[in-house]
Amino acid sequence: MIEKIKQEIKNEIEKSILMKYESSAPVIVEEPKKASQGDISVPVFTIVKALGKPMPEIVSFVKNVIEESPWATYLEEITPMGGFINLLLKKSSVGKRIVEDFFSEEHFGSSEIGKGKTVCIDYSSPNIAKSFSIGHLRSTIIGHSIGNILEKCGYKIVRINHLGDFGTQFGKIIYAYLNFGDKEAVKQNPVEELAKLYVEFHELAKEQPELEDKAREIFKELEQNNPEYVALWAWFREESLKDYMKVYNLLKVSFDSYHGEAFYNDKMAAVIDELKQKNLLKKDQGAMIVDLGEAYPPALIQKSDGSTLYITRDLSALFYRKNTYHFDKVLYVVGNEQKLHFDQIKKVVDLMGYDFSDQIVHVNFGLVLQDGKKMSTRKGKTVKLEDVLQEAINLSLTYIEEKNPDLENKELTAEKIGVSAVVFNDLKNYRSGDFEFNLTDMVNFSGQTGPYLQYTSVRITSILESVDYHELTAFNPVFFEYDPAFEMLKQISIYKDIIEKSAEEYAPSILAKYLLNMASLFNTYYAKEKINVEDELERNTKCRLIYMVRNVLNDGMRLLGMQPIEKM
Ligand code: ARG
């Protein structure tokens, strides 16, 4: 709403300048540097300079335009000061309008910037027969949230889990399984057992390098659909996926497509042919490459034994998605370390003569650290993600036992708090940076945490319940003139802008920080203001305000992929 007032005042001034002076001038309408200068400020010197007119003339002209504009009803004071015209908002009228806007919208904060557009999001994408790493967790959390945020902006979203279910490593695992695997053990603990077999293979291959050739041979036959190998591969895939589902169920994440790399096995020939036809494939020591010029190392498309690579499958997936979903954007939520890979893909697409490489976005992210070091191993063992989530859940349960031992459904609530804590801790940081993983900090009920947001929302709900508030009761905007109240309203009114910005930058952290600020505004307000007052109108007005705050908090948390809680 305030953005809108600013925009409209800017338009009015520009229009009037054009009419009176028959020339255009740059008009700035901004938030003043100091709160004492009001809510909105219009520096006039840019106009003075562009028109070459004296300052006093322009000041009184601009002041007059603002006074005459339909937006003047929302202004308390219009004060020229130095080279600025400072505007003070009439808090009650602006507040009233914000409330009306809020309640007139079915889905407050929804935007239409994505209407009619499709975005494919490739995220999570763990590697079959390997454990679900903390990096894949980041991809899952970030990708899921970006999907929700874009959906709120009207985009059609296709959520794709590009499983790493193909590649030479399958030759190794199949070899290991057939020679020293144990069916029952794999059934019991698929991912762990298969990963073990993979490690054992490497140990053995150190002494018997010819095993590498055997593995390559097996993979080649798998590519050519050897039925025994295909059956094993399918079984490994299914069992691994079952394991990953435990994590997805905890996070409440799902996908529209689980087409992994293997899905493209029979679709790569077409891409390779096209590259050939376009004279882009070059033989290099028996392998097939695309030369990418000075900027990047060549893209290796086919090995000398004819087998394909990660990038070959990605190119094929890209064209498949373009032809199937007709995307306007395809996002790859993948760690910083694969930057070169995606740069190479874009370059190949350019060289092929297509014009959509700018629709390909690598939504990159940093590492998860523990005590400053990459969190991938613990005493040489991979950190099991389920264990990490379970630890967060256990810790939440301890906190609940301390604070509210009589709570019903403690286990379920602890699960929601623990998982959401991990989610929020990830998303509050801008994605491309590394961040520290400290469970005790992130599960804390106070501080910049997920539980703090959930706690604030629950607190508001319990206040509303205690006074038996119903949303359609009358309100009086006079009570919004009090600063902390108005501050909250202002924040509510920019919710949609925040969502759009988060969508444009693929940055849930913008929304996460906004929610923290909102929660802290409420807590400051609540520390000072009594809500359950005698006067019914005042009470209902205050309740309406915190009801809005609570709904924005809940909706924002939902977009981040956190889980709603009624009591804690
Ligand atoms: N499976 C890959 C990995 O773990 C990530 C896949 C990302 N998506 C893609 N289309 N390349 O490194």
Coordinates of C-alpha atoms and ligand atoms in Angstrom, one line a residue:
M1 CA 0.0 0.0 0.0
I2 CA 2.7 2.5 0.9
E3 CA 4.7 1.4 -2.1
K4 CA 1.6 2.1 -4.1
I5 CA 1.2 5.6 -2.6
K6 CA 4.8 6.3 -3.5
Q7 CA 4.5 5.1 -7.0
E8 CA 1.3 7.0 -7.6
I9 CA 2.7 10.2 -6.2
K10 CA 5.7 9.8 -8.5
N11 CA 3.4 9.3 -11.5
E12 CA 1.3 12.4 -10.6
I13 CA 4.4 14.6 -10.4
E14 CA 5.9 13.2 -13.6
K15 CA 2.6 13.8 -15.4
S16 CA 2.2 17.3 -14.1
I17 CA 5.7 18.3 -15.0
L18 CA 5.1 17.1 -18.5
M19 CA 1.9 19.1 -18.7
K20 CA 3.2 22.3 -17.3
Y21 CA 6.8 22.4 -18.5
E22 CA 6.5 20.2 -21.6
S23 CA 9.6 18.4 -20.6
S24 CA 10.3 15.4 -18.5
A25 CA 12.5 15.3 -15.4
P26 CA 13.7 12.4 -13.2
V27 CA 11.4 12.2 -10.1
I28 CA 12.5 10.3 -7.0
V29 CA 10.1 9.3 -4.3
E30 CA 11.9 7.6 -1.5
E31 CA 11.9 6.6 2.2
P32 CA 13.7 9.4 4.1
K33 CA 17.1 8.6 5.7
K34 CA 15.8 9.8 9.1
A35 CA 12.5 8.9 10.7
S36 CA 12.1 12.5 11.8
Q37 CA 11.7 13.4 8.2
G38 CA 8.4 11.6 7.9
D39 CA 7.4 8.4 6.0
I40 CA 8.1 9.5 2.4
S41 CA 10.4 12.1 0.9
V42 CA 10.6 13.8 -2.5
P43 CA 14.0 15.3 -3.3
V44 CA 13.3 18.2 -5.7
F45 CA 16.9 19.1 -6.8
T46 CA 16.9 16.5 -9.6
I47 CA 13.8 18.2 -11.0
V48 CA 15.3 21.7 -10.5
K49 CA 18.4 20.6 -12.4
A50 CA 16.6 19.0 -15.3
L51 CA 14.2 21.9 -15.8
G52 CA 16.6 24.7 -15.0
K53 CA 14.0 26.5 -12.9
P54 CA 14.5 28.1 -9.5
M55 CA 14.1 25.9 -6.4
P56 CA 11.2 27.8 -4.7
E57 CA 9.1 27.6 -7.8
I58 CA 9.6 23.8 -8.1
V59 CA 9.1 23.2 -4.4
S60 CA 5.7 25.0 -4.4
F61 CA 4.8 23.3 -7.7
V62 CA 5.5 19.8 -6.4
K63 CA 3.8 20.5 -3.1
N64 CA 0.8 21.7 -4.9
V65 CA 0.7 18.6 -7.1
I66 CA 0.8 16.3 -4.1
E67 CA -1.9 18.3 -2.3
E68 CA -4.2 18.0 -5.3
S69 CA -3.6 14.3 -5.9
P70 CA -6.2 11.7 -4.9
W71 CA -3.5 10.3 -2.5
A72 CA -3.5 13.4 -0.3
T73 CA -6.2 11.7 1.8
Y74 CA -3.6 9.4 3.1
L75 CA -1.2 12.2 4.1
E76 CA -1.2 14.0 7.4
E77 CA 1.5 16.6 6.6
I78 CA 3.3 17.8 3.5
T79 CA 6.4 19.8 4.6
P80 CA 9.0 21.3 2.4
M81 CA 12.4 21.2 4.1
G82 CA 15.7 22.1 2.3
G83 CA 15.6 20.5 -1.1
F84 CA 13.0 18.0 0.0
I85 CA 9.3 17.7 0.5
N86 CA 8.6 15.4 3.4
L87 CA 5.4 13.6 3.7
L88 CA 3.9 12.2 6.9
L89 CA 1.3 9.4 6.4
K90 CA -2.1 9.6 8.0
K91 CA -1.6 6.4 9.9
S92 CA -5.3 5.7 10.5
S93 CA -6.4 6.0 6.9
V94 CA -3.4 4.1 5.5
G95 CA -3.9 1.5 8.2
K96 CA -7.6 1.2 7.4
R97 CA -6.8 0.7 3.7
I98 CA -4.1 -2.0 4.5
V99 CA -6.7 -3.9 6.6
E100 CA -9.3 -3.7 3.9
D101 CA -6.9 -4.9 1.2
F102 CA -5.9 -7.8 3.5
F103 CA -9.4 -9.0 4.0
S104 CA -10.5 -8.4 0.5
E105 CA -7.9 -10.8 -0.9
E106 CA -8.6 -14.5 -0.8
H107 CA -4.9 -15.4 -0.8
F108 CA -3.1 -12.4 0.7
G109 CA 0.3 -11.8 -0.9
S110 CA -0.4 -13.7 -4.1
S111 CA 1.0 -12.2 -7.2
E112 CA 0.5 -12.6 -10.9
I113 CA 4.0 -12.0 -12.1
G114 CA 4.3 -15.6 -13.2
K115 CA 0.9 -16.0 -14.8
G116 CA 1.0 -18.2 -17.8
K117 CA 4.6 -19.1 -17.3
T118 CA 6.1 -22.5 -16.5
V119 CA 9.2 -23.1 -14.4
C120 CA 10.9 -26.5 -14.1
I121 CA 12.8 -26.9 -10.8
D122 CA 15.5 -29.6 -10.7
Y123 CA 16.3 -30.2 -7.0
S124 CA 17.2 -32.8 -4.4
S125 CA 18.5 -35.3 -7.0
P126 CA 20.5 -37.6 -4.7
N127 CA 22.6 -40.4 -6.1
I128 CA 21.2 -43.8 -5.9
A129 CA 23.1 -46.3 -3.8
K130 CA 24.8 -43.4 -2.0
S131 CA 23.6 -41.8 1.1
F132 CA 21.4 -38.7 1.0
S133 CA 24.0 -36.0 1.8
I134 CA 23.6 -32.8 3.7
G135 CA 24.2 -31.1 0.3
H136 CA 21.2 -32.9 -1.1
L137 CA 19.3 -31.7 1.9
R138 CA 20.2 -28.1 1.1
S139 CA 19.1 -28.6 -2.5
T140 CA 15.8 -30.2 -1.3
I141 CA 15.0 -27.4 1.2
I142 CA 15.9 -24.5 -1.1
G143 CA 14.3 -26.0 -4.2
H144 CA 11.1 -26.9 -2.4
S145 CA 10.8 -23.4 -1.0
I146 CA 11.5 -21.6 -4.3
G147 CA 8.8 -23.8 -5.8
N148 CA 6.3 -22.7 -3.2
I149 CA 7.3 -19.0 -3.6
L150 CA 7.1 -19.1 -7.4
E151 CA 3.7 -20.9 -7.2
K152 CA 2.4 -18.1 -5.0
C153 CA 3.5 -15.7 -7.8
G154 CA 1.3 -17.6 -10.3
Y155 CA 4.0 -19.7 -12.0
K156 CA 3.2 -23.2 -13.0
I157 CA 5.8 -25.3 -11.3
V158 CA 7.2 -28.7 -12.4
R159 CA 9.2 -30.2 -9.5
I160 CA 11.8 -32.7 -10.8
N161 CA 14.0 -35.0 -8.9
H162 CA 16.8 -35.7 -11.3
L163 CA 18.0 -38.8 -9.5
G164 CA 21.6 -39.8 -10.0
D165 CA 20.6 -43.3 -11.0
F166 CA 23.0 -44.0 -13.9
G167 CA 26.7 -43.8 -14.6
T168 CA 29.8 -46.0 -14.4
Q169 CA 29.4 -46.4 -10.6
F170 CA 26.5 -48.7 -11.3
G171 CA 28.9 -51.0 -13.1
K172 CA 31.0 -51.1 -10.0
I173 CA 28.1 -51.7 -7.6
I174 CA 26.7 -54.4 -9.8
Y175 CA 30.0 -56.1 -10.0
A176 CA 30.5 -55.9 -6.2
Y177 CA 27.0 -57.1 -5.5
L178 CA 27.3 -60.1 -7.8
N179 CA 30.7 -61.1 -6.4
F180 CA 30.5 -60.3 -2.7
G181 CA 27.1 -58.9 -2.0
D182 CA 24.5 -60.2 0.4
K183 CA 20.9 -59.9 -0.7
E184 CA 19.4 -59.9 2.8
A185 CA 21.7 -57.2 4.0
V186 CA 20.9 -55.0 1.0
K187 CA 17.2 -55.5 1.7
Q188 CA 17.6 -54.5 5.3
N189 CA 19.7 -51.4 4.8
P190 CA 19.8 -50.7 1.1
V191 CA 21.7 -47.4 0.9
E192 CA 24.2 -48.2 3.5
E193 CA 24.9 -51.7 2.1
L194 CA 25.2 -50.5 -1.5
A195 CA 27.5 -47.7 -0.4
K196 CA 29.6 -50.3 1.4
L197 CA 29.9 -52.4 -1.7
Y198 CA 31.0 -49.4 -3.6
V199 CA 33.8 -48.7 -1.1
E200 CA 34.8 -52.4 -1.1
F201 CA 35.0 -52.4 -4.8
H202 CA 37.5 -49.5 -4.7
E203 CA 39.6 -51.2 -2.1
L204 CA 39.8 -54.3 -4.2
A205 CA 40.4 -52.4 -7.5
K206 CA 43.5 -50.8 -5.9
E207 CA 45.1 -54.3 -6.1
Q208 CA 43.3 -55.5 -9.2
P209 CA 43.0 -52.6 -11.6
E210 CA 41.4 -54.9 -14.2
L211 CA 38.2 -54.7 -12.1
E212 CA 37.7 -51.2 -13.4
D213 CA 37.5 -52.6 -16.9
K214 CA 35.0 -55.2 -15.7
A215 CA 32.9 -52.5 -14.2
R216 CA 33.0 -50.4 -17.3
E217 CA 32.0 -53.5 -19.3
I218 CA 29.0 -54.1 -17.0
F219 CA 27.9 -50.5 -17.2
K220 CA 28.1 -50.6 -21.0
E221 CA 25.9 -53.7 -21.0
L222 CA 23.5 -52.0 -18.6
E223 CA 23.3 -49.1 -21.1
Q224 CA 22.5 -51.8 -23.7
N225 CA 19.7 -53.2 -21.5
N226 CA 21.3 -56.5 -20.3
P227 CA 18.2 -57.9 -18.5
E228 CA 20.1 -59.2 -15.4
Y229 CA 21.8 -55.9 -14.9
V230 CA 18.7 -53.9 -15.6
A231 CA 16.8 -55.9 -12.9
L232 CA 19.5 -55.3 -10.3
W233 CA 19.7 -51.6 -11.2
A234 CA 15.9 -51.3 -10.9
W235 CA 16.0 -53.0 -7.5
F236 CA 18.8 -50.8 -6.2
R237 CA 16.9 -47.8 -7.4
E238 CA 13.7 -48.8 -5.8
E239 CA 15.3 -49.6 -2.4
S240 CA 17.3 -46.4 -2.3
L241 CA 14.2 -44.4 -3.2
K242 CA 12.3 -46.0 -0.3
D243 CA 15.1 -44.8 2.0
Y244 CA 15.0 -41.2 0.6
M245 CA 11.2 -41.2 1.0
K246 CA 11.7 -41.2 4.8
V247 CA 13.5 -37.9 4.5
Y248 CA 10.9 -36.5 2.0
N249 CA 8.1 -37.5 4.2
L250 CA 9.7 -35.8 7.2
L251 CA 10.1 -32.6 5.1
K252 CA 6.7 -33.0 3.4
V253 CA 8.4 -32.7 0.1
S254 CA 7.1 -34.3 -3.1
F255 CA 7.9 -34.2 -6.8
D256 CA 6.1 -34.2 -10.1
S257 CA 8.8 -36.3 -11.7
Y258 CA 11.4 -38.8 -10.6
H259 CA 12.9 -39.1 -14.0
G260 CA 16.6 -39.5 -13.2
E261 CA 19.6 -39.8 -15.4
A262 CA 18.7 -43.3 -16.5
F263 CA 15.5 -42.1 -18.1
Y264 CA 17.6 -40.4 -20.7
N265 CA 19.5 -43.6 -21.7
D266 CA 17.5 -44.0 -24.9
K267 CA 17.3 -40.2 -25.6
M268 CA 21.0 -39.3 -25.8
A269 CA 21.6 -40.6 -29.2
A270 CA 19.4 -37.9 -30.6
V271 CA 21.4 -35.2 -28.9
I272 CA 24.7 -36.7 -30.0
D273 CA 23.4 -36.9 -33.6
E274 CA 22.3 -33.3 -33.5
L275 CA 25.7 -32.3 -32.2
K276 CA 27.3 -34.3 -35.0
Q277 CA 25.1 -32.7 -37.7
K278 CA 25.9 -29.3 -36.4
N279 CA 29.6 -30.1 -36.7
L280 CA 30.2 -29.5 -33.0
L281 CA 31.5 -33.0 -32.1
K282 CA 35.2 -33.5 -32.3
K283 CA 37.2 -36.7 -31.7
D284 CA 39.8 -36.2 -29.0
Q285 CA 41.9 -39.2 -28.1
G286 CA 39.1 -41.5 -29.0
A287 CA 36.5 -39.6 -27.0
M288 CA 33.9 -37.2 -28.3
I289 CA 34.0 -33.6 -27.1
V290 CA 32.5 -30.2 -27.9
D291 CA 35.1 -27.5 -28.0
L292 CA 33.8 -24.5 -26.0
G293 CA 36.5 -22.1 -27.0
E294 CA 38.7 -20.1 -24.7
A295 CA 36.3 -19.6 -21.9
Y296 CA 35.7 -23.2 -20.7
P297 CA 37.3 -26.5 -20.9
P298 CA 35.7 -28.8 -23.6
A299 CA 32.5 -30.7 -22.8
L300 CA 33.2 -34.4 -22.8
I301 CA 30.1 -36.0 -24.4
Q302 CA 31.1 -39.6 -25.0
K303 CA 34.0 -41.7 -23.8
S304 CA 36.2 -43.7 -26.1
D305 CA 34.2 -46.9 -25.2
G306 CA 31.0 -45.2 -26.3
S307 CA 29.5 -44.7 -22.9
T308 CA 27.9 -41.4 -22.0
L309 CA 28.5 -38.9 -19.2
Y310 CA 26.7 -36.7 -16.7
I311 CA 26.6 -33.8 -19.1
T312 CA 25.3 -35.9 -21.9
R313 CA 22.4 -36.9 -19.8
D314 CA 21.8 -33.3 -18.6
L315 CA 21.7 -32.0 -22.2
S316 CA 19.3 -34.7 -23.1
A317 CA 17.1 -33.9 -20.0
L318 CA 17.2 -30.2 -20.9
F319 CA 15.8 -30.8 -24.4
Y320 CA 13.3 -33.3 -23.1
R321 CA 12.0 -30.7 -20.6
K322 CA 11.9 -28.0 -23.1
N323 CA 9.8 -30.1 -25.5
T324 CA 7.6 -31.6 -22.7
Y325 CA 6.9 -28.7 -20.4
H326 CA 7.8 -25.8 -22.7
F327 CA 9.4 -24.1 -19.7
D328 CA 10.1 -20.3 -19.5
K329 CA 12.9 -21.1 -17.0
V330 CA 14.6 -24.2 -15.8
L331 CA 16.3 -23.9 -12.4
Y332 CA 19.0 -26.3 -11.2
V333 CA 19.3 -26.1 -7.4
V334 CA 22.8 -27.5 -7.1
G335 CA 25.9 -26.6 -5.1
N336 CA 28.5 -24.0 -6.1
E337 CA 31.0 -26.7 -7.1
Q338 CA 29.0 -27.5 -10.2
K339 CA 29.1 -24.0 -11.7
L340 CA 31.4 -25.0 -14.5
H341 CA 29.0 -27.9 -15.5
F342 CA 26.1 -25.5 -15.9
D343 CA 28.2 -22.9 -17.7
Q344 CA 29.3 -25.6 -20.1
I345 CA 25.7 -26.7 -20.7
K346 CA 24.6 -23.1 -21.5
K347 CA 27.5 -22.7 -23.9
V348 CA 26.7 -26.0 -25.7
V349 CA 23.1 -24.8 -26.1
D350 CA 24.3 -21.5 -27.6
L351 CA 26.6 -23.3 -30.0
M352 CA 23.8 -25.5 -31.1
G353 CA 22.1 -22.3 -32.2
Y354 CA 19.2 -22.3 -29.7
D355 CA 18.2 -19.0 -28.1
F356 CA 17.1 -20.2 -24.6
S357 CA 20.4 -20.5 -22.7
D358 CA 19.4 -17.5 -20.6
Q359 CA 16.4 -19.5 -19.4
I360 CA 18.8 -21.9 -17.7
V361 CA 19.6 -20.8 -14.2
H362 CA 22.0 -22.5 -11.8
V363 CA 20.5 -21.7 -8.4
N364 CA 23.7 -22.3 -6.6
F365 CA 24.4 -22.8 -2.9
G366 CA 27.3 -23.1 -0.5
L367 CA 28.5 -25.7 1.9
V368 CA 27.2 -26.8 5.3
L369 CA 30.0 -26.4 7.8
Q370 CA 30.5 -27.9 11.3
D371 CA 33.1 -26.1 13.3
G372 CA 34.2 -24.3 10.2
K373 CA 34.8 -27.5 8.2
K374 CA 32.8 -29.1 5.4
M375 CA 30.2 -31.3 7.1
S376 CA 30.3 -34.4 5.0
T377 CA 32.2 -36.8 7.2
R378 CA 32.3 -37.8 10.8
K379 CA 35.1 -40.1 11.8
G380 CA 35.4 -41.0 8.1
K381 CA 31.7 -41.9 7.9
T382 CA 29.1 -40.0 6.0
V383 CA 26.7 -38.1 8.1
K384 CA 23.3 -39.8 7.8
L385 CA 20.7 -37.2 7.1
E386 CA 17.9 -39.1 8.8
D387 CA 20.0 -39.1 12.0
V388 CA 20.6 -35.4 11.8
L389 CA 16.9 -34.7 11.5
Q390 CA 16.1 -37.2 14.2
E391 CA 18.6 -35.4 16.5
A392 CA 16.8 -32.1 15.9
I393 CA 13.5 -33.8 16.7
N394 CA 14.8 -35.2 19.9
L395 CA 16.2 -31.9 21.0
S396 CA 12.9 -30.2 20.3
L397 CA 11.2 -32.9 22.5
T398 CA 13.6 -32.1 25.3
Y399 CA 12.7 -28.4 25.1
I400 CA 9.0 -29.2 25.1
E401 CA 9.4 -31.4 28.1
E402 CA 11.0 -28.5 29.9
K403 CA 8.6 -25.8 28.9
N404 CA 5.2 -27.5 28.4
P405 CA 5.3 -31.1 29.7
D406 CA 1.5 -31.4 29.5
L407 CA 1.3 -30.7 25.8
E408 CA -0.8 -33.1 23.9
N409 CA 0.8 -34.8 20.8
K410 CA 4.3 -34.0 22.0
E411 CA 6.0 -36.3 19.6
L412 CA 4.3 -35.0 16.5
T413 CA 4.9 -31.4 17.6
A414 CA 8.6 -32.1 18.3
E415 CA 8.8 -33.5 14.8
K416 CA 7.4 -30.4 13.2
I417 CA 9.5 -28.1 15.3
G418 CA 12.8 -30.1 14.8
V419 CA 12.4 -30.4 11.0
S420 CA 11.2 -26.8 10.6
A421 CA 14.2 -25.6 12.7
V422 CA 16.6 -27.3 10.2
V423 CA 14.7 -25.9 7.3
F424 CA 14.6 -22.3 8.6
N425 CA 18.2 -22.4 9.7
D426 CA 19.2 -23.2 6.1
L427 CA 16.9 -20.6 4.5
K428 CA 17.6 -17.6 6.6
N429 CA 21.1 -17.5 5.0
Y430 CA 21.5 -16.2 1.5
R431 CA 22.0 -19.5 -0.4
S432 CA 25.3 -19.0 -2.1
G433 CA 27.3 -18.7 1.2
D434 CA 28.4 -21.4 3.5
F435 CA 26.8 -21.7 6.9
E436 CA 27.4 -23.4 10.2
F437 CA 25.3 -26.3 11.3
N438 CA 24.7 -26.1 15.0
L439 CA 21.6 -28.0 16.2
T440 CA 21.4 -26.5 19.7
D441 CA 21.3 -23.0 18.2
M442 CA 18.8 -23.7 15.5
V443 CA 16.3 -25.5 17.8
N444 CA 16.4 -22.7 20.4
F445 CA 13.0 -21.2 20.9
S446 CA 14.4 -17.7 21.0
G447 CA 16.8 -16.1 18.7
Q448 CA 16.8 -16.1 14.9
T449 CA 15.2 -19.5 14.6
G450 CA 12.4 -21.4 13.1
P451 CA 11.0 -22.4 16.6
Y452 CA 10.9 -18.7 17.4
L453 CA 8.6 -18.0 14.5
Q454 CA 6.4 -21.0 15.3
Y455 CA 6.3 -19.9 18.9
T456 CA 5.3 -16.3 18.0
S457 CA 2.5 -17.6 15.8
V458 CA 1.3 -20.0 18.5
R459 CA 1.4 -17.2 21.0
I460 CA -0.9 -15.1 18.9
T461 CA -3.3 -17.9 18.3
S462 CA -3.6 -18.5 22.0
I463 CA -4.2 -14.8 22.6
L464 CA -7.0 -14.8 20.0
E465 CA -8.5 -17.9 21.5
S466 CA -8.4 -16.5 25.0
V467 CA -10.5 -13.5 24.0
D468 CA -12.7 -15.5 21.7
Y469 CA -11.9 -13.2 18.7
H470 CA -13.8 -13.5 15.4
E471 CA -12.4 -11.9 12.4
L472 CA -15.4 -10.0 11.2
T473 CA -15.9 -7.8 14.2
A474 CA -15.8 -4.0 13.7
F475 CA -12.5 -2.1 14.1
N476 CA -11.4 1.4 14.6
P477 CA -8.2 2.5 12.7
V478 CA -7.5 5.2 15.3
F479 CA -5.8 2.4 17.3
F480 CA -3.3 1.9 14.5
E481 CA -1.7 5.3 15.0
Y482 CA 0.5 3.9 17.8
D483 CA 3.9 3.3 16.2
P484 CA 4.6 -0.4 16.8
A485 CA 1.1 -1.2 15.5
F486 CA 1.6 0.9 12.4
E487 CA 5.0 -0.6 11.9
M488 CA 3.4 -4.1 11.7
L489 CA 0.8 -2.9 9.3
K490 CA 3.5 -1.4 7.1
Q491 CA 5.2 -4.8 7.1
I492 CA 2.0 -6.6 6.3
S493 CA 1.4 -4.3 3.3
I494 CA 4.8 -5.1 1.8
Y495 CA 4.3 -8.9 2.1
K496 CA 3.6 -9.3 -1.6
D497 CA 6.6 -7.2 -2.6
I498 CA 8.8 -9.4 -0.4
I499 CA 7.5 -12.6 -2.0
E500 CA 8.0 -11.2 -5.5
K501 CA 11.5 -10.2 -4.6
S502 CA 12.3 -13.6 -3.2
A503 CA 10.9 -15.1 -6.4
E504 CA 12.9 -12.9 -8.7
E505 CA 16.1 -13.6 -6.9
Y506 CA 15.4 -17.2 -6.1
A507 CA 16.2 -16.2 -2.5
P508 CA 13.9 -17.6 0.2
S509 CA 16.3 -15.8 2.6
I510 CA 14.6 -12.5 1.8
L511 CA 11.3 -13.9 3.0
A512 CA 12.9 -15.6 6.0
K513 CA 14.5 -12.4 7.2
Y514 CA 11.2 -10.6 6.7
L515 CA 9.4 -13.1 8.9
L516 CA 12.0 -12.7 11.7
N517 CA 11.5 -9.0 11.6
M518 CA 7.7 -9.4 11.7
A519 CA 7.9 -11.7 14.7
S520 CA 10.2 -9.4 16.5
L521 CA 7.9 -6.4 15.8
F522 CA 5.0 -8.4 17.3
N523 CA 6.9 -9.4 20.4
T524 CA 7.9 -5.8 21.0
Y525 CA 4.4 -4.7 20.5
Y526 CA 3.0 -7.3 22.8
A527 CA 5.5 -6.5 25.5
K528 CA 4.1 -2.9 25.6
E529 CA 0.5 -3.3 24.7
K530 CA -2.3 -5.0 26.5
I531 CA -4.6 -6.7 24.1
N532 CA -7.4 -8.0 26.3
V533 CA -8.6 -4.5 27.3
E534 CA -12.1 -3.7 28.5
D535 CA -13.1 -1.5 25.5
E536 CA -14.5 -3.9 23.0
L537 CA -13.7 -1.8 19.9
E538 CA -10.1 -1.4 21.0
R539 CA -9.8 -5.0 21.8
N540 CA -11.2 -6.1 18.5
T541 CA -9.0 -3.7 16.5
K542 CA -5.9 -5.0 18.2
C543 CA -7.0 -8.6 17.7
R544 CA -7.6 -7.9 14.0
L545 CA -4.1 -6.6 13.8
I546 CA -2.4 -9.5 15.4
Y547 CA -4.6 -11.9 13.5
M548 CA -3.2 -10.5 10.3
V549 CA 0.3 -10.8 11.6
R550 CA -0.3 -14.4 12.6
N551 CA -1.7 -15.2 9.1
V552 CA 1.2 -13.6 7.3
L553 CA 3.7 -15.5 9.6
N554 CA 1.9 -18.8 8.9
D555 CA 1.7 -18.3 5.2
G556 CA 5.4 -17.2 5.0
M557 CA 6.5 -20.3 7.1
R558 CA 4.4 -22.5 4.8
L559 CA 6.2 -21.0 1.7
L560 CA 9.6 -21.7 3.3
G561 CA 8.5 -25.4 3.8
M562 CA 8.1 -25.1 7.6
Q563 CA 5.2 -26.9 9.3
P564 CA 2.3 -25.2 11.0
I565 CA 1.8 -25.7 14.7
E566 CA -1.3 -24.9 16.8
K567 CA 0.2 -25.3 20.3
M568 CA 3.7 -25.7 21.7
Ligands
ARG1 N1 23.0 -36.1 -8.7 C1 23.8 -34.9 -8.8 C2 24.7 -34.8 -7.6 O1 24.5 -35.3 -6.6 C3 23.0 -33.6 -8.8 C4 22.1 -33.5 -10.0 C5 21.6 -32.1 -10.2 N2 20.8 -31.9 -11.4 C6 21.2 -32.0 -12.6 N3 20.3 -31.9 -13.6 N4 22.5 -32.1 -12.9 O2 25.8 -34.2 -7.7

